Amino acid sequence: MQDKPTGAEIRQSFINFFVERGHTFVRSSSLVPGGDSTLLFTNAGMVQFKDVFLGTDQRPYTRAVNAQKCLRVSGKHNDLEQVGRDNTHHTFFEMLGNWSFGDYYKREAITWAWELMTEVWHLPKDKLWATYFRDELNEIPEDREAADIWLAQPGFNPDHLVPFGRKENFWEMADTGPCGPDSEIHIDRGLDFCEFGDDPDHICAVNGDCGRFLEFWNNVFIQYNRLSPTQLVPLDKTHVDTGMGFERIVSILQDTPSNYKTDLFLPLINTIQVMAGQNDHEREANLTPYRVIADHTRATTFLIADGVVPGNIGRNYICRMLVRRAARFGMKLGLHDPFMADVAQVVIDEYGDFYPELKRNATAILDNLTREEKRFAKTVHAGLEHLDELLTDIKTKGGQSLSGEKAFDLYATLGLPLEITRDIAQEQGLDVDGAGYEQAMEAHRLISGAGKDFGELGGEQVKVYTKLLEELIDTGKLSQSGVHYEPYRAIEEPVEVLALLNNGAPVETVQTGDLVEVLLPKTWFYVESGGQVSDTGQIVNAEGKAWNVQVTGMRKPAAGVIIHIGEVTRGNPRVGDLALAQVDRDRRIQIMRNHTATHLLHSALQDILGRHARQAGSLVAPDHLRFDFNHPEPMTREELLTVEARVNQAILTNFQLRIAQKPLDEAIKEGAMALFGEKYEGVVRTISIGEEDVLSYELCGGTHVDETGDIGLFLITYEGSIAAGIRRIEAVTGWQAYQVARERMNLLDQVNVKLETSPTEILTKIEQLTQSLASAEKEIDRLRKKLVADEFDQNLDKVEQIEGIPVLKAILPNANIDALREMSDKFRQQYPSGVAVLASEQNGKPILIATITDDLVKRGLNAVELVQKVAQIVGGGGGGRPTLAQAGGKDASKLHEALDQVHAYLRGSLDQQ
Ligand SMILES: [Zn+2]
Ligand SMILES: [Zn+2]
């Protein structure tokens, strides 16, 4: 049987398949949708491409393939209560997709889908089903085109093509906008997957109500623009948008009855089992807690990596709730100390290669989980006890549900999220009044006036910032466009602290040790974008009040709002104080060197390797730069050195950088390079390097050195592959480059001292040493053979006669297996009829050779049987031919005892004629 592919292999095979067909691999966007405050979390692969379909965003490619991180905690198809109770519901999941933006259409999409499923993944053709659109209202034309393409696929069963109406097979982004028919692909998993097998009225069907037919891929064909409920107009350019449920396809290809039994979850489940100390039977009896913990830990690990830490509102509340729900289910397995970090570490190990943000943020992930579990542990017992009293009380009074007010009180005072309260109530057959909970929350907000939106979903967190922004604009503290962002020149004058936030809520003042978000009217701290990391630094008081905020990160939580994230390291900052924002300059300069070097590297790669070597991703950090680009094979050493030299040439020429603002169309027409995954607006910033002959011309919002000479030195430290057709280069510049060079030279100096030579002589010296070592080894080999031969000759005196046959048993301590074989030959030359068993010890392990002459083989002896019988004593086994066999073992100390077996064997095996 073939080995089942791993989840990582399946993900990669999907990507490779479409990369090979001209698609550009686009990295997953964050779980926090950029610039879309209507959406709590990225919930589908198309979120990052939405604006491309709407025509407000342009990309430098027309075919894309991606694997997108998604999270759903509420909604028609994914109620949180379901997660953990069955085999298929998840909060976090991945979506695979291939995309055409005005490029190919239905024929390619369906033909490739069929090819991938049947020829790459070898799914059985007779188990696959497809649907196409036929309008039940007869207003929109039937999608005959898709139907005919399906029928033309080799081996596709025409009976497996079924039409469906608007609900299943017509996709719309919103009430108006791009839309079109779609085609779903289902697989028949067989009768075992049907839950209603006993019901005579039940018929299994595609889009039916049982688990037998599983939809795993939807291909959407965008061809209309909806102007009103009754008005559809055809689009000039048609698009393809597909989404494949990754967990589903893995479960299909690994042939598991549950997504949780795939290798996407099993390592997590196994870790939980070890911590819980349960055997397999106990685990199967307790699947719900295992599934909840595995799902929620995976989700929160990815959330924290994307900057969503446990907190009180919006997204942060979801993270908190998921950690606490997992912790509560952990208690059912006897896990009372924080345990999620151990499970999260497995998530990081398993997923970190494809999602490097997990590795990058590993410390933050583990720390945040443990901290939140500890916070919860402080109140959970009181909370659970109190809830239990409340539920018992309801039951004795014959009630049905817990009031929303009490449920809210449990969260506000004892930290029990509504979702946990509901879990527990449902376990006891009771309900919780969700609407009442909302009301109580609203009342609380009015009373406290703090604007704390406890546990509300949907853009609430953004609302805190937009509300703040509105107030500041109303009072004239900020202009209509919000915070003034000017990362390209230092702001030296004091500015007023406009707002401070602690725990997601605005506060008047904060204290030493508090985590804080600081809002200033303008800032020159760079906010992570285009691969360049955020600045760090400090905000100090400008009026002698002696307070200090250490800024560790930057964020744009809503349009017009930029906040400095940090910790108060001294004093009590207060809203209205005057402050000076100081970027860590050395770090910024090193980042600028790396960013400009990245542009030079990009252009050198295109020169040396060809135009296809386009940027596929980059990281510009203070200590190194990382550059991913399209190229089908490893770079040769010569290519690497040429690229490195080309960049250093540009550095030494000391080009001035020319930075300009111009309309996007104009820049693209002039040949400026636009980068994948970046969103550009009407007017763009361009960076060009080079005089008449422009070396590099890119759209870029990053910070750069004034002239290339500022970079100092550029050294490549790594070249490797990260995905099919995508290579990665890592490099250092400036001070780091100097350090790398200095360390190598130090090492060379040390080697010279050890070898008593000089840099110019070192290679000759090493060659001499290698040669003399080789001849010494040869000599040693010759001497050893002589030694073994001498030992053997001495042993020849000990040849015994057993049953009239000459038998030699000997241990030759210095012999390797070749030498033993040679000695066996020698024995046979001296004794045309005889048996020899020779043994030795190699690296502490016994080795054995048995030889039996042909005449004795005819009398029933067999070297294989003999060597096996002997090797058994030393804990091993072996094989070979009847005349010559060899064996190994474990315990060399038993060799003498083992050789004693020879007699018994001979007596027992000779034909008694
Ligand atoms: Zn069924
Ligand atoms: Zn750039």
XYZ file of C-alpha atoms in Angstrom, residues 462-483 498-499 519 558-562:
30
model
C -12.509 48.969 15.726
C -15.402 51.015 17.046
C -13.421 51.991 20.149
C -10.806 53.560 17.907
C -13.176 55.138 15.417
C -15.174 56.643 18.304
C -11.972 58.010 19.782
C -11.000 59.381 16.392
C -14.357 61.118 15.953
C -14.084 62.754 19.384
C -10.580 63.976 18.663
C -11.667 65.383 15.298
C -14.710 67.041 16.908
C -12.580 68.734 19.545
C -10.105 69.857 16.904
C -7.235 67.801 18.315
C -6.929 65.870 15.056
C -7.606 66.817 11.444
C -10.167 64.963 9.323
C -7.499 62.621 8.009
C -6.573 61.492 11.516
C -3.069 60.911 12.824
C -4.201 62.539 22.819
C -5.259 59.216 24.258
C -2.138 57.936 20.483
C -8.627 51.641 11.993
C -8.306 54.139 9.190
C -6.679 57.331 10.497
C -5.606 55.761 13.789
C -1.988 54.864 14.515
